[in-house]
């Protein structure tokens, strides 16, 4: 569903059935690309090269399918953005030519006109190849030497994604980011506002669909949360002053001194989740978190009417509470709570084990 205009000059050899493009201009939506190369209809052979003209972010976005590009239509860029591509090989009922694409940015910035903030100093080298056989199993996407600045905070990384039938991911990300800036660049479906800082140094490598993920998937690194605050959409309570560390070691997630407030209730968690690789599996997703939970005060009346309530509980506004949690999640908390309020019950110095 793209509007494509082609203006070109070419030479024709009818005897050899060869069409040679000496110059050409290809327009997709509002983006322009230079086209040169040849088409040999006798041998069903393509040899075409494309290069972006006055390239910006929308030049790259125009190449996406309509259902994807519509989400990024309002974003724009400044600085040097480039795009080059080639289509080479035989075409026909049994063969498809290979596609190779180079794209990237040098000291560019990306922004949405409605937002006051932007991603600055963007540098990245991107490569895509369909492979010699041009099958999804031979597709490969690389993002190399990525770096950018978000509100004077630096972020670097790289990404490699290959075999689009059985995705193999290699992701490296390190640096820090302002959560409010990140939120402005994304749809506000679940969070109305967010503040704070996230520091990360992570490396994820492995297959995303393999049912035996523990043998083919590895996640390591650390994510540090600094004074995070979230205001969820709807009538849920805000999460404030969240600090702590999430450490990844050989697919296990360790939670260290994760503390903060949900409404007027406070919490501090230290624990772990075994083998988070199952998050990427469509089958047999099971998560078990074992942790020590400490709190100075928990207001169950407030929590069970908002963040942890079912829709039925909130809508009925009666005296019955209903707590729902996914059957795939198991919680095993060793609790130490100084004060707890629930209706007429006022508890103090509560210790014990809670398993859900």
Short mmCIF file of C-alpha atoms in Angstrom, two decimals:
data_model
loop_
_atom_site.label_atom_id
_atom_site.label_comp_id
_atom_site.label_asym_id
_atom_site.label_seq_id
_atom_site.Cartn_x
_atom_site.Cartn_y
_atom_site.Cartn_z
CA UNK A 1 0.00 0.00 0.00
CA UNK A 2 2.69 2.47 -1.03
CA UNK A 3 2.57 5.09 -3.78
CA UNK A 4 5.65 4.62 -5.99
CA UNK A 5 6.72 6.95 -8.83
CA UNK A 6 9.62 6.11 -11.15
CA UNK A 7 11.38 8.52 -13.50
CA UNK A 8 14.27 6.95 -15.37
CA UNK A 9 16.45 6.95 -18.48
CA UNK A 10 17.56 3.55 -19.74
CA UNK A 11 19.11 1.77 -22.69
CA UNK A 12 17.39 -1.20 -24.31
CA UNK A 13 19.05 -4.10 -26.12
CA UNK A 14 16.11 -6.03 -27.55
CA UNK A 15 18.32 -8.75 -28.96
CA UNK A 16 19.87 -9.54 -25.60
CA UNK A 17 16.70 -8.52 -23.73
CA UNK A 18 18.79 -6.24 -21.57
CA UNK A 19 17.49 -3.06 -19.93
CA UNK A 20 20.20 -0.81 -18.51
CA UNK A 21 19.24 2.09 -16.21
CA UNK A 22 21.73 4.92 -16.79
CA UNK A 23 19.93 7.22 -14.38
CA UNK A 24 16.74 7.01 -12.45
CA UNK A 25 14.68 8.43 -9.63
CA UNK A 26 12.40 6.36 -7.42
CA UNK A 27 9.91 8.10 -5.13
CA UNK A 28 8.20 6.16 -2.33
CA UNK A 29 5.69 8.37 -0.52
CA UNK A 30 7.75 11.56 -0.04
CA UNK A 31 11.19 9.93 -0.10
CA UNK A 32 13.51 9.85 -3.11
CA UNK A 33 16.10 7.27 -4.15
CA UNK A 34 18.53 7.15 -7.05
CA UNK A 35 18.38 3.94 -9.11
CA UNK A 36 21.00 2.51 -11.49
CA UNK A 37 21.67 -0.99 -12.79
CA UNK A 38 20.25 -3.48 -15.22
CA UNK A 39 17.57 -6.12 -15.80
CA UNK A 40 18.25 -9.07 -18.08
CA UNK A 41 14.89 -10.66 -18.90
CA UNK A 42 16.47 -13.40 -20.99
CA UNK A 43 18.50 -14.75 -18.09
CA UNK A 44 16.04 -13.39 -15.49
CA UNK A 45 18.87 -11.55 -13.79
CA UNK A 46 18.65 -8.38 -11.67
CA UNK A 47 21.51 -6.03 -10.83
CA UNK A 48 20.08 -2.87 -9.28
CA UNK A 49 21.52 -0.31 -6.87
CA UNK A 50 19.59 2.25 -4.84
CA UNK A 51 20.82 5.25 -2.88
CA UNK A 52 18.83 7.70 -0.78
CA UNK A 53 18.65 11.35 -1.86
CA UNK A 54 18.47 13.97 0.90
CA UNK A 55 17.92 11.05 3.25
CA UNK A 56 16.26 11.47 6.64
CA UNK A 57 14.43 9.23 9.08
CA UNK A 58 11.27 9.26 6.98
CA UNK A 59 13.29 7.97 4.01
CA UNK A 60 13.97 4.81 5.99
CA UNK A 61 10.44 4.70 7.38
CA UNK A 62 8.97 4.81 3.86
CA UNK A 63 10.52 1.41 3.18
CA UNK A 64 8.55 -0.23 5.98
CA UNK A 65 5.13 -1.72 5.41
CA UNK A 66 2.20 0.64 5.96
CA UNK A 67 1.09 -1.08 9.18
CA UNK A 68 4.53 -0.44 10.70
CA UNK A 69 5.44 2.93 9.19
CA UNK A 70 2.25 4.60 10.45
CA UNK A 71 3.57 4.40 14.03
CA UNK A 72 6.66 6.49 13.11
CA UNK A 73 5.09 8.84 10.55
CA UNK A 74 5.38 11.94 12.74
CA UNK A 75 9.00 11.44 13.74
CA UNK A 76 11.74 13.36 11.98
CA UNK A 77 15.50 13.78 12.00
CA UNK A 78 18.34 16.23 11.57
CA UNK A 79 21.90 15.46 10.55
CA UNK A 80 23.48 12.91 8.28
CA UNK A 81 21.29 9.86 7.61
CA UNK A 82 22.23 7.53 4.76
CA UNK A 83 20.76 4.59 2.86
CA UNK A 84 22.24 2.34 0.16
CA UNK A 85 20.88 -0.91 -1.22
CA UNK A 86 21.46 -3.50 -3.92
CA UNK A 87 19.26 -6.22 -5.41
CA UNK A 88 21.25 -8.86 -7.27
CA UNK A 89 20.65 -12.35 -8.59
CA UNK A 90 18.22 -14.45 -10.53
CA UNK A 91 14.48 -14.08 -10.24
CA UNK A 92 11.67 -16.41 -11.17
CA UNK A 93 9.38 -19.10 -9.80
CA UNK A 94 12.26 -20.97 -8.12
CA UNK A 95 14.69 -18.16 -7.22
CA UNK A 96 14.67 -14.74 -5.58
CA UNK A 97 17.48 -12.17 -5.87
CA UNK A 98 19.42 -11.28 -2.76
CA UNK A 99 18.92 -7.94 -1.02
CA UNK A 100 21.69 -6.04 0.77
CA UNK A 101 21.09 -2.77 2.60
CA UNK A 102 23.41 -0.32 4.34
CA UNK A 103 21.93 2.46 6.45
CA UNK A 104 22.91 4.60 9.36
CA UNK A 105 23.35 8.00 10.94
CA UNK A 106 26.25 10.28 11.86
CA UNK A 107 25.75 12.90 14.58
CA UNK A 108 22.02 12.94 13.86
CA UNK A 109 19.06 13.76 16.08
CA UNK A 110 15.58 12.23 16.12
CA UNK A 111 12.50 13.92 17.49
CA UNK A 112 8.71 14.17 17.47
CA UNK A 113 7.35 17.67 16.72
CA UNK A 114 4.95 17.49 19.67
CA UNK A 115 7.72 16.74 22.19
CA UNK A 116 10.31 19.15 23.53
CA UNK A 117 12.92 16.44 23.97
CA UNK A 118 14.91 14.52 21.39
CA UNK A 119 17.53 11.83 20.93
CA UNK A 120 20.77 13.60 20.05
CA UNK A 121 24.25 12.68 18.79
CA UNK A 122 22.93 9.50 17.18
CA UNK A 123 25.56 7.34 15.49
CA UNK A 124 24.85 3.90 14.09
CA UNK A 125 25.89 1.61 11.24
CA UNK A 126 23.13 -0.68 10.02
CA UNK A 127 23.31 -3.65 7.69
CA UNK A 128 20.70 -6.04 6.38
CA UNK A 129 21.21 -9.00 4.07
CA UNK A 130 18.76 -11.57 2.82
CA UNK A 131 21.60 -14.02 2.18
CA UNK A 132 22.37 -15.84 -1.04
CA UNK A 133 19.19 -17.92 -0.99
CA UNK A 134 16.95 -15.03 0.14
CA UNK A 135 15.05 -17.13 2.66
CA UNK A 136 13.98 -15.97 6.11
CA UNK A 137 16.47 -18.45 7.56
CA UNK A 138 19.33 -16.50 5.91
CA UNK A 139 18.14 -12.98 6.85
CA UNK A 140 20.49 -11.00 9.09
CA UNK A 141 20.20 -7.53 10.63
CA UNK A 142 23.15 -5.76 12.30
CA UNK A 143 23.26 -2.47 14.19
CA UNK A 144 26.87 -1.63 14.98
CA UNK A 145 28.62 1.15 16.88
CA UNK A 146 25.32 2.58 18.15
CA UNK A 147 25.54 5.58 20.46
CA UNK A 148 23.25 8.45 21.39
CA UNK A 149 22.59 11.09 24.02
CA UNK A 150 19.35 11.39 26.01
CA UNK A 151 19.18 14.45 28.26
CA UNK A 152 22.99 14.54 28.63
CA UNK A 153 23.08 10.81 29.35
CA UNK A 154 24.99 8.51 27.02
CA UNK A 155 23.83 5.16 25.69
CA UNK A 156 25.85 2.70 23.57
CA UNK A 157 25.26 -0.74 22.18
CA UNK A 158 24.96 -3.15 19.29
CA UNK A 159 22.43 -5.64 17.96
CA UNK A 160 22.62 -8.66 15.69
CA UNK A 161 19.52 -10.59 14.66
CA UNK A 162 19.77 -13.55 12.32
CA UNK A 163 17.66 -16.43 11.03
CA UNK A 164 14.19 -14.84 10.95
CA UNK A 165 12.57 -18.29 11.12
CA UNK A 166 14.27 -19.10 14.41
CA UNK A 167 15.48 -15.76 15.74
CA UNK A 168 18.97 -15.62 17.19
CA UNK A 169 19.61 -12.40 19.11
CA UNK A 170 22.86 -10.83 20.25
CA UNK A 171 22.21 -7.57 22.13
CA UNK A 172 24.70 -5.41 24.01
CA UNK A 173 23.51 -2.26 25.77
CA UNK A 174 25.29 -0.05 28.26
CA UNK A 175 24.94 3.48 29.57
CA UNK A 176 22.13 5.39 31.21
CA UNK A 177 18.83 6.93 30.19
CA UNK A 178 16.31 9.40 31.54
CA UNK A 179 12.99 7.56 31.88
CA UNK A 180 10.90 10.65 31.20
CA UNK A 181 12.64 11.19 27.84
CA UNK A 182 12.14 7.55 26.88
CA UNK A 183 8.45 7.77 27.72
CA UNK A 184 7.98 10.84 25.51
CA UNK A 185 9.27 8.85 22.57
CA UNK A 186 6.79 5.99 23.06
CA UNK A 187 2.99 5.62 23.17
CA UNK A 188 1.49 6.19 26.61
CA UNK A 189 -0.65 3.07 26.75
CA UNK A 190 0.17 1.95 30.27
CA UNK A 191 2.08 4.87 31.83
CA UNK A 192 1.00 8.53 31.85
CA UNK A 193 4.21 9.93 33.32
CA UNK A 194 7.57 8.64 34.47
CA UNK A 195 10.67 10.12 36.09
CA UNK A 196 14.06 8.90 37.20
CA UNK A 197 17.18 7.34 35.80
CA UNK A 198 18.11 3.86 34.58
CA UNK A 199 21.70 2.62 34.28
CA UNK A 200 22.38 -0.58 32.35
CA UNK A 201 25.17 -2.86 31.26
CA UNK A 202 23.61 -5.98 29.73
CA UNK A 203 24.42 -8.67 27.18
CA UNK A 204 21.73 -11.02 25.85
CA UNK A 205 22.65 -13.78 23.42
CA UNK A 206 20.73 -16.77 22.12
CA UNK A 207 17.74 -18.18 20.30
CA UNK A 208 14.31 -16.75 21.10
CA UNK A 209 12.07 -19.60 19.94
CA UNK A 210 14.00 -22.71 20.91
CA UNK A 211 12.04 -24.69 23.55
CA UNK A 212 15.35 -25.67 25.15
CA UNK A 213 16.28 -22.09 25.84
CA UNK A 214 18.45 -22.85 28.83
CA UNK A 215 20.92 -24.51 26.45
CA UNK A 216 20.83 -21.81 23.78
CA UNK A 217 20.20 -18.57 25.64
CA UNK A 218 22.36 -16.49 27.94
CA UNK A 219 21.66 -13.20 29.72
CA UNK A 220 24.18 -11.33 31.86
CA UNK A 221 24.60 -7.81 33.20
CA UNK A 222 23.08 -5.31 35.60
CA UNK A 223 20.32 -2.71 35.57
CA UNK A 224 20.30 -0.03 38.25
CA UNK A 225 17.16 2.00 39.01
CA UNK A 226 17.60 5.46 40.50
CA UNK A 227 14.65 7.38 41.98
CA UNK A 228 12.11 6.04 39.51
CA UNK A 229 8.51 7.16 39.66
CA UNK A 230 5.61 5.95 37.48
CA UNK A 231 2.07 7.23 37.14
CA UNK A 232 0.05 4.39 35.53
CA UNK A 233 -2.93 5.01 33.30
CA UNK A 234 -6.35 4.47 34.82
CA UNK A 235 -7.03 4.57 38.54
CA UNK A 236 -3.95 2.72 39.72
CA UNK A 237 -1.66 4.03 42.43
CA UNK A 238 1.63 5.73 41.49
CA UNK A 239 4.96 3.99 42.12
CA UNK A 240 7.47 6.37 43.70
CA UNK A 241 11.11 6.55 44.81
CA UNK A 242 12.04 3.17 43.31
CA UNK A 243 15.72 2.31 43.73
CA UNK A 244 17.64 -0.92 43.45
CA UNK A 245 19.56 -3.28 41.19
CA UNK A 246 18.53 -6.10 38.87
CA UNK A 247 21.46 -8.43 38.19
CA UNK A 248 21.52 -11.04 35.42
CA UNK A 249 23.84 -14.01 35.83
CA UNK A 250 23.59 -16.98 33.48
CA UNK A 251 19.86 -16.41 32.91
CA UNK A 252 19.06 -15.99 36.61
CA UNK A 253 17.72 -12.63 37.81
CA UNK A 254 18.81 -11.38 41.23
CA UNK A 255 16.91 -8.50 42.82
CA UNK A 256 19.05 -6.47 45.19
CA UNK A 257 17.66 -3.84 47.56
CA UNK A 258 14.73 -3.00 45.30
CA UNK A 259 12.74 -0.53 47.34
CA UNK A 260 10.08 2.09 46.85
CA UNK A 261 6.45 3.05 47.44
CA UNK A 262 3.13 1.95 45.92
CA UNK A 263 0.75 4.61 47.10
CA UNK A 264 1.28 4.88 50.85
CA UNK A 265 2.74 1.34 51.14
CA UNK A 266 6.50 0.82 51.10
CA UNK A 267 8.53 -2.26 50.18
CA UNK A 268 12.08 -3.58 50.03
CA UNK A 269 12.86 -6.76 48.08
CA UNK A 270 15.91 -9.01 47.96
CA UNK A 271 15.54 -12.23 46.00
CA UNK A 272 15.87 -14.00 42.68
CA UNK A 273 14.01 -15.47 39.71
CA UNK A 274 15.48 -18.64 38.22
CA UNK A 275 15.98 -18.93 34.46
CA UNK A 276 14.32 -15.88 32.92
CA UNK A 277 14.97 -17.34 29.44
CA UNK A 278 11.44 -18.79 29.55
CA UNK A 279 10.13 -15.24 29.11
CA UNK A 280 10.94 -15.56 25.42
CA UNK A 281 9.33 -18.97 25.03
CA UNK A 282 5.72 -19.27 23.89
CA UNK A 283 5.34 -22.54 25.75
CA UNK A 284 5.96 -23.59 29.35
CA UNK A 285 6.36 -20.07 30.66
CA UNK A 286 6.75 -20.40 34.40
CA UNK A 287 8.26 -17.86 36.76
CA UNK A 288 9.06 -18.36 40.42
CA UNK A 289 10.33 -15.54 42.57
CA UNK A 290 11.79 -16.21 46.01
CA UNK A 291 12.53 -13.11 48.03
CA UNK A 292 12.72 -11.42 51.39
CA UNK A 293 10.10 -8.69 51.67
CA UNK A 294 10.48 -5.93 54.23
CA UNK A 295 8.03 -3.11 54.84
CA UNK A 296 7.41 -0.40 57.39
CA UNK A 297 3.76 -0.06 56.38
CA UNK A 298 1.34 -1.85 54.02
CA UNK A 299 -2.18 -0.56 53.40
CA UNK A 300 -4.03 -3.57 51.94
CA UNK A 301 -7.28 -1.62 51.65
CA UNK A 302 -5.61 0.84 49.30
CA UNK A 303 -3.70 -1.80 47.29
CA UNK A 304 -6.64 -4.13 46.80
CA UNK A 305 -8.80 -1.31 45.48
CA UNK A 306 -6.29 -0.28 42.81
CA UNK A 307 -3.09 -1.91 41.58
CA UNK A 308 -3.76 -5.46 42.68
CA UNK A 309 -7.51 -5.55 42.28
CA UNK A 310 -9.50 -7.30 39.57
CA UNK A 311 -11.87 -5.21 37.46
CA UNK A 312 -14.82 -6.85 39.21
CA UNK A 313 -13.53 -5.74 42.60
CA UNK A 314 -13.13 -2.13 41.52
CA UNK A 315 -16.43 -1.89 39.66
CA UNK A 316 -18.58 -3.55 42.32
CA UNK A 317 -17.31 -1.25 45.10
CA UNK A 318 -18.51 -3.78 47.66
CA UNK A 319 -16.75 -5.17 50.67
CA UNK A 320 -15.33 -8.20 48.90
CA UNK A 321 -11.80 -8.16 47.55
CA UNK A 322 -10.47 -10.31 44.76
CA UNK A 323 -6.74 -10.71 44.18
CA UNK A 324 -5.66 -12.07 40.81
CA UNK A 325 -2.26 -13.23 39.62
CA UNK A 326 -1.20 -15.16 36.55
CA UNK A 327 -1.14 -18.96 37.09
CA UNK A 328 2.31 -18.92 35.47
CA UNK A 329 3.75 -16.92 38.37
CA UNK A 330 4.69 -18.32 41.76
CA UNK A 331 5.67 -16.00 44.61
CA UNK A 332 7.48 -17.20 47.72
CA UNK A 333 8.06 -14.28 50.10
CA UNK A 334 9.67 -14.32 53.53
CA UNK A 335 7.92 -11.28 55.03
CA UNK A 336 8.88 -8.84 57.77
CA UNK A 337 6.23 -6.14 58.09
CA UNK A 338 6.21 -3.56 60.84
CA UNK A 339 2.60 -2.33 60.34
CA UNK A 340 -0.29 -3.60 58.19
CA UNK A 341 -3.82 -2.28 57.79
CA UNK A 342 -6.68 -4.33 56.34
CA UNK A 343 -10.19 -3.17 57.17
CA UNK A 344 -10.54 -3.36 60.95
CA UNK A 345 -7.35 -5.38 61.33
CA UNK A 346 -4.32 -3.38 62.45
CA UNK A 347 -1.27 -5.60 62.54
CA UNK A 348 2.15 -4.91 64.00
CA UNK A 349 5.52 -6.71 63.72
CA UNK A 350 4.27 -9.37 61.33
CA UNK A 351 6.71 -12.11 60.31
CA UNK A 352 6.10 -15.17 58.16
CA UNK A 353 6.13 -16.87 54.80
CA UNK A 354 3.65 -16.06 52.00
CA UNK A 355 3.35 -18.42 49.02
CA UNK A 356 1.11 -17.57 46.09
#
